Amino acid sequence: MLIRRMELRDCDAVNTIYNYYISQTAITFDLVPWQTIERERWFAQFDTSSRYQAWVAEQNNELVGFAYNTAFNPKQAYLISSEITIYVAHDAGGQGIGSQLMQTLLNGMRQLGLRRAYSLITLPNPASLALHRRYGFQQVGQLSDVGEKFGKLHSVAMLECDLTR
């Protein structure tokens, strides 16, 4: 497996992975599938001078996962913190892809001097919670019944990782 920086040419493959979770699960609270132009605009935030990075996992020349970090909050004092996101193709779980993406992402965030990583996880999601805990994340809060998707209310766990340790 190859973990590399995301490139503009990866936008459609990232959408293929992500749009599955939009249409089939409550893991993301997005309701409308992403289009290529939206993803390309989103990708612009990961330029070389940015505190934010995006990574992809390739297996047999096919994209099987992606990870990125973005602003935790737009207020400037929060610049030392960042929210992370990791998705693995729905048919590629259990192969260590998420772990490799997480390790690469957190290492990159440390190199950039970020101090805290946050992740919001729709519950229940034992696999994602276990992955995050393996990398030092601890649950610091829960937003109860904060989102509605597919006619059901969903709660979200907030996890935090101290990147200075």
PDB file of C-alpha atoms in Angstrom:
ATOM      1  CA  MET A   1       0.000   0.000   0.000  1.00  0.00           C
ATOM      2  CA  LEU A   2       1.152   3.505  -0.817  1.00  0.00           C
ATOM      3  CA  ILE A   3       0.288   6.525   1.348  1.00  0.00           C
ATOM      4  CA  ARG A   4       0.901   9.784  -0.508  1.00  0.00           C
ATOM      5  CA  ARG A   5      -0.195  13.395  -0.562  1.00  0.00           C
ATOM      6  CA  MET A   6      -3.544  13.908  -2.201  1.00  0.00           C
ATOM      7  CA  GLU A   7      -3.442  15.467  -5.662  1.00  0.00           C
ATOM      8  CA  LEU A   8      -6.112  17.273  -7.636  1.00  0.00           C
ATOM      9  CA  ARG A   9      -6.487  14.213  -9.875  1.00  0.00           C
ATOM     10  CA  ASP A  10      -7.720  12.232  -6.826  1.00  0.00           C
ATOM     11  CA  CYS A  11     -10.878  14.290  -6.321  1.00  0.00           C
ATOM     12  CA  ASP A  12     -13.222  11.931  -8.173  1.00  0.00           C
ATOM     13  CA  ALA A  13     -11.897   8.849  -6.360  1.00  0.00           C
ATOM     14  CA  VAL A  14     -12.215  10.625  -2.992  1.00  0.00           C
ATOM     15  CA  ASN A  15     -15.804  11.491  -3.888  1.00  0.00           C
ATOM     16  CA  THR A  16     -16.533   7.870  -4.794  1.00  0.00           C
ATOM     17  CA  ILE A  17     -15.419   6.742  -1.340  1.00  0.00           C
ATOM     18  CA  TYR A  18     -17.099   9.591   0.517  1.00  0.00           C
ATOM     19  CA  ASN A  19     -20.364   9.636  -1.431  1.00  0.00           C
ATOM     20  CA  TYR A  20     -20.997   6.004  -0.471  1.00  0.00           C
ATOM     21  CA  TYR A  21     -21.038   7.074   3.186  1.00  0.00           C
ATOM     22  CA  ILE A  22     -23.371   9.965   2.387  1.00  0.00           C
ATOM     23  CA  SER A  23     -25.955   7.793   0.657  1.00  0.00           C
ATOM     24  CA  GLN A  24     -25.647   4.615   2.718  1.00  0.00           C
ATOM     25  CA  THR A  25     -24.727   5.583   6.297  1.00  0.00           C
ATOM     26  CA  ALA A  26     -25.122   8.188   9.016  1.00  0.00           C
ATOM     27  CA  ILE A  27     -21.335   8.300   9.541  1.00  0.00           C
ATOM     28  CA  THR A  28     -21.287  11.656   7.766  1.00  0.00           C
ATOM     29  CA  PHE A  29     -24.014  14.219   8.201  1.00  0.00           C
ATOM     30  CA  ASP A  30     -23.676  15.405   4.614  1.00  0.00           C
ATOM     31  CA  LEU A  31     -26.935  14.646   2.809  1.00  0.00           C
ATOM     32  CA  VAL A  32     -26.082  15.468  -0.816  1.00  0.00           C
ATOM     33  CA  PRO A  33     -23.273  13.701  -2.719  1.00  0.00           C
ATOM     34  CA  TRP A  34     -20.247  15.827  -3.549  1.00  0.00           C
ATOM     35  CA  GLN A  35     -19.605  16.855  -7.132  1.00  0.00           C
ATOM     36  CA  THR A  36     -16.149  17.098  -8.702  1.00  0.00           C
ATOM     37  CA  ILE A  37     -16.106  20.899  -8.804  1.00  0.00           C
ATOM     38  CA  GLU A  38     -16.950  21.077  -5.068  1.00  0.00           C
ATOM     39  CA  ARG A  39     -14.122  18.686  -4.208  1.00  0.00           C
ATOM     40  CA  GLU A  40     -11.663  20.597  -6.366  1.00  0.00           C
ATOM     41  CA  ARG A  41     -12.542  23.853  -4.566  1.00  0.00           C
ATOM     42  CA  TRP A  42     -12.236  22.069  -1.206  1.00  0.00           C
ATOM     43  CA  PHE A  43      -8.826  20.684  -2.218  1.00  0.00           C
ATOM     44  CA  ALA A  44      -7.413  24.198  -2.701  1.00  0.00           C
ATOM     45  CA  GLN A  45      -7.002  24.585   1.086  1.00  0.00           C
ATOM     46  CA  PHE A  46      -4.175  22.035   1.070  1.00  0.00           C
ATOM     47  CA  ASP A  47      -1.549  24.142  -0.695  1.00  0.00           C
ATOM     48  CA  THR A  48       2.092  23.769   0.346  1.00  0.00           C
ATOM     49  CA  SER A  49       2.020  26.736   2.738  1.00  0.00           C
ATOM     50  CA  SER A  50      -1.009  25.414   4.630  1.00  0.00           C
ATOM     51  CA  ARG A  51      -1.224  23.939   8.128  1.00  0.00           C
ATOM     52  CA  TYR A  52      -3.629  21.469   6.611  1.00  0.00           C
ATOM     53  CA  GLN A  53      -2.783  18.335   4.700  1.00  0.00           C
ATOM     54  CA  ALA A  54      -4.590  15.625   2.784  1.00  0.00           C
ATOM     55  CA  TRP A  55      -3.338  12.077   2.248  1.00  0.00           C
ATOM     56  CA  VAL A  56      -4.601   9.156   0.190  1.00  0.00           C
ATOM     57  CA  ALA A  57      -4.029   5.420   0.364  1.00  0.00           C
ATOM     58  CA  GLU A  58      -3.518   3.527  -2.884  1.00  0.00           C
ATOM     59  CA  GLN A  59      -3.663  -0.208  -3.324  1.00  0.00           C
ATOM     60  CA  ASN A  60      -3.173  -1.820  -6.741  1.00  0.00           C
ATOM     61  CA  ASN A  61      -3.399   1.637  -8.359  1.00  0.00           C
ATOM     62  CA  GLU A  62      -6.795   2.246  -6.775  1.00  0.00           C
ATOM     63  CA  LEU A  63      -7.634   4.802  -4.103  1.00  0.00           C
ATOM     64  CA  VAL A  64      -8.868   2.954  -1.005  1.00  0.00           C
ATOM     65  CA  GLY A  65      -8.865   5.699   1.601  1.00  0.00           C
ATOM     66  CA  PHE A  66      -8.131   9.307   2.440  1.00  0.00           C
ATOM     67  CA  ALA A  67      -7.382  11.426   5.492  1.00  0.00           C
ATOM     68  CA  TYR A  68      -7.062  15.141   6.094  1.00  0.00           C
ATOM     69  CA  ASN A  69      -6.997  17.810   8.747  1.00  0.00           C
ATOM     70  CA  THR A  70      -8.749  21.158   8.594  1.00  0.00           C
ATOM     71  CA  ALA A  71      -9.550  24.087  10.841  1.00  0.00           C
ATOM     72  CA  PHE A  72     -11.057  23.152  14.180  1.00  0.00           C
ATOM     73  CA  ASN A  73     -12.613  26.593  14.451  1.00  0.00           C
ATOM     74  CA  PRO A  74     -12.157  29.692  12.266  1.00  0.00           C
ATOM     75  CA  LYS A  75     -11.126  31.942  15.182  1.00  0.00           C
ATOM     76  CA  GLN A  76      -7.383  32.540  15.065  1.00  0.00           C
ATOM     77  CA  ALA A  77      -6.533  31.438  18.598  1.00  0.00           C
ATOM     78  CA  TYR A  78      -7.579  27.926  17.541  1.00  0.00           C
ATOM     79  CA  LEU A  79      -4.780  27.672  14.936  1.00  0.00           C
ATOM     80  CA  ILE A  80      -2.859  25.263  17.194  1.00  0.00           C
ATOM     81  CA  SER A  81      -5.747  22.779  16.920  1.00  0.00           C
ATOM     82  CA  SER A  82      -7.188  20.928  13.952  1.00  0.00           C
ATOM     83  CA  GLU A  83     -10.056  18.570  13.126  1.00  0.00           C
ATOM     84  CA  ILE A  84      -9.220  15.313  11.370  1.00  0.00           C
ATOM     85  CA  THR A  85     -11.212  13.127   9.013  1.00  0.00           C
ATOM     86  CA  ILE A  86     -10.441   9.607   7.786  1.00  0.00           C
ATOM     87  CA  TYR A  87     -12.443   7.484   5.371  1.00  0.00           C
ATOM     88  CA  VAL A  88     -11.653   4.031   4.012  1.00  0.00           C
ATOM     89  CA  ALA A  89     -13.521   2.536   1.053  1.00  0.00           C
ATOM     90  CA  HIS A  90     -16.497   0.616   2.426  1.00  0.00           C
ATOM     91  CA  ASP A  91     -15.219  -2.662   0.965  1.00  0.00           C
ATOM     92  CA  ALA A  92     -11.609  -2.206   2.142  1.00  0.00           C
ATOM     93  CA  GLY A  93     -11.988  -2.121   5.917  1.00  0.00           C
ATOM     94  CA  GLY A  94      -9.955  -4.291   8.276  1.00  0.00           C
ATOM     95  CA  GLN A  95      -6.733  -4.085   6.255  1.00  0.00           C
ATOM     96  CA  GLY A  96      -4.912  -1.460   8.309  1.00  0.00           C
ATOM     97  CA  ILE A  97      -5.597   1.331   5.820  1.00  0.00           C
ATOM     98  CA  GLY A  98      -7.137   3.607   8.452  1.00  0.00           C
ATOM     99  CA  SER A  99      -4.188   2.999  10.787  1.00  0.00           C
ATOM    100  CA  GLN A 100      -1.617   3.903   8.150  1.00  0.00           C
ATOM    101  CA  LEU A 101      -3.537   7.030   7.200  1.00  0.00           C
ATOM    102  CA  MET A 102      -3.934   8.035  10.857  1.00  0.00           C
ATOM    103  CA  GLN A 103      -0.225   7.574  11.595  1.00  0.00           C
ATOM    104  CA  THR A 104       0.802   9.611   8.549  1.00  0.00           C
ATOM    105  CA  LEU A 105      -1.695  12.372   9.270  1.00  0.00           C
ATOM    106  CA  LEU A 106      -0.799  12.740  12.959  1.00  0.00           C
ATOM    107  CA  ASN A 107       2.937  12.703  12.234  1.00  0.00           C
ATOM    108  CA  GLY A 108       2.459  15.457   9.663  1.00  0.00           C
ATOM    109  CA  MET A 109       0.393  17.502  12.088  1.00  0.00           C
ATOM    110  CA  ARG A 110       3.110  17.214  14.732  1.00  0.00           C
ATOM    111  CA  GLN A 111       5.728  18.364  12.221  1.00  0.00           C
ATOM    112  CA  LEU A 112       3.584  21.423  11.512  1.00  0.00           C
ATOM    113  CA  GLY A 113       3.528  22.289  15.212  1.00  0.00           C
ATOM    114  CA  LEU A 114      -0.130  21.539  15.836  1.00  0.00           C
ATOM    115  CA  ARG A 115      -0.906  20.741  19.492  1.00  0.00           C
ATOM    116  CA  ARG A 116      -4.363  19.145  19.426  1.00  0.00           C
ATOM    117  CA  ALA A 117      -6.309  16.961  17.010  1.00  0.00           C
ATOM    118  CA  TYR A 118     -10.083  16.610  17.267  1.00  0.00           C
ATOM    119  CA  SER A 119     -12.429  14.143  15.664  1.00  0.00           C
ATOM    120  CA  LEU A 120     -16.217  14.004  15.604  1.00  0.00           C
ATOM    121  CA  ILE A 121     -17.583  10.466  15.282  1.00  0.00           C
ATOM    122  CA  THR A 122     -21.212   9.588  14.696  1.00  0.00           C
ATOM    123  CA  LEU A 123     -22.344   6.938  17.176  1.00  0.00           C
ATOM    124  CA  PRO A 124     -22.357   4.027  17.163  1.00  0.00           C
ATOM    125  CA  ASN A 125     -19.090   3.465  15.307  1.00  0.00           C
ATOM    126  CA  PRO A 126     -16.953   1.030  17.334  1.00  0.00           C
ATOM    127  CA  ALA A 127     -14.328   0.575  14.596  1.00  0.00           C
ATOM    128  CA  SER A 128     -13.627   4.294  14.316  1.00  0.00           C
ATOM    129  CA  LEU A 129     -13.601   4.757  18.087  1.00  0.00           C
ATOM    130  CA  ALA A 130     -11.118   1.874  18.446  1.00  0.00           C
ATOM    131  CA  LEU A 131      -8.848   3.317  15.740  1.00  0.00           C
ATOM    132  CA  HIS A 132      -8.797   6.725  17.385  1.00  0.00           C
ATOM    133  CA  ARG A 133      -8.138   5.289  20.846  1.00  0.00           C
ATOM    134  CA  ARG A 134      -5.158   3.308  19.493  1.00  0.00           C
ATOM    135  CA  TYR A 135      -3.600   6.637  18.534  1.00  0.00           C
ATOM    136  CA  GLY A 136      -4.179   8.370  21.855  1.00  0.00           C
ATOM    137  CA  PHE A 137      -7.554  10.001  21.309  1.00  0.00           C
ATOM    138  CA  GLN A 138      -9.841  10.283  24.308  1.00  0.00           C
ATOM    139  CA  GLN A 139     -13.521  11.092  24.301  1.00  0.00           C
ATOM    140  CA  VAL A 140     -13.978  14.562  25.770  1.00  0.00           C
ATOM    141  CA  GLY A 141     -17.658  15.051  25.029  1.00  0.00           C
ATOM    142  CA  GLN A 142     -20.807  13.852  23.377  1.00  0.00           C
ATOM    143  CA  LEU A 143     -23.358  15.814  21.399  1.00  0.00           C
ATOM    144  CA  SER A 144     -26.634  13.977  21.990  1.00  0.00           C
ATOM    145  CA  ASP A 145     -29.128  13.615  19.151  1.00  0.00           C
ATOM    146  CA  VAL A 146     -27.339  16.424  17.300  1.00  0.00           C
ATOM    147  CA  GLY A 147     -28.099  15.247  13.758  1.00  0.00           C
ATOM    148  CA  GLU A 148     -30.972  13.670  11.871  1.00  0.00           C
ATOM    149  CA  LYS A 149     -30.395  11.381   8.938  1.00  0.00           C
ATOM    150  CA  PHE A 150     -32.551   8.667   7.388  1.00  0.00           C
ATOM    151  CA  GLY A 151     -35.348   9.624   9.791  1.00  0.00           C
ATOM    152  CA  LYS A 152     -33.289   8.875  12.909  1.00  0.00           C
ATOM    153  CA  LEU A 153     -31.518  11.068  15.448  1.00  0.00           C
ATOM    154  CA  HIS A 154     -27.779  10.513  15.851  1.00  0.00           C
ATOM    155  CA  SER A 155     -25.325  11.460  18.575  1.00  0.00           C
ATOM    156  CA  VAL A 156     -21.700  12.401  17.979  1.00  0.00           C
ATOM    157  CA  ALA A 157     -18.669  11.756  20.161  1.00  0.00           C
ATOM    158  CA  MET A 158     -15.940  14.407  20.317  1.00  0.00           C
ATOM    159  CA  LEU A 159     -12.456  12.961  20.665  1.00  0.00           C
ATOM    160  CA  GLU A 160      -9.209  14.805  21.389  1.00  0.00           C
ATOM    161  CA  CYS A 161      -5.558  13.848  20.946  1.00  0.00           C
ATOM    162  CA  ASP A 162      -2.643  15.688  22.561  1.00  0.00           C
ATOM    163  CA  LEU A 163      -0.090  15.892  19.741  1.00  0.00           C
ATOM    164  CA  THR A 164       2.672  17.054  22.069  1.00  0.00           C
ATOM    165  CA  ARG A 165       3.021  13.627  23.684  1.00  0.00           C
TER     166      ARG A 165
END
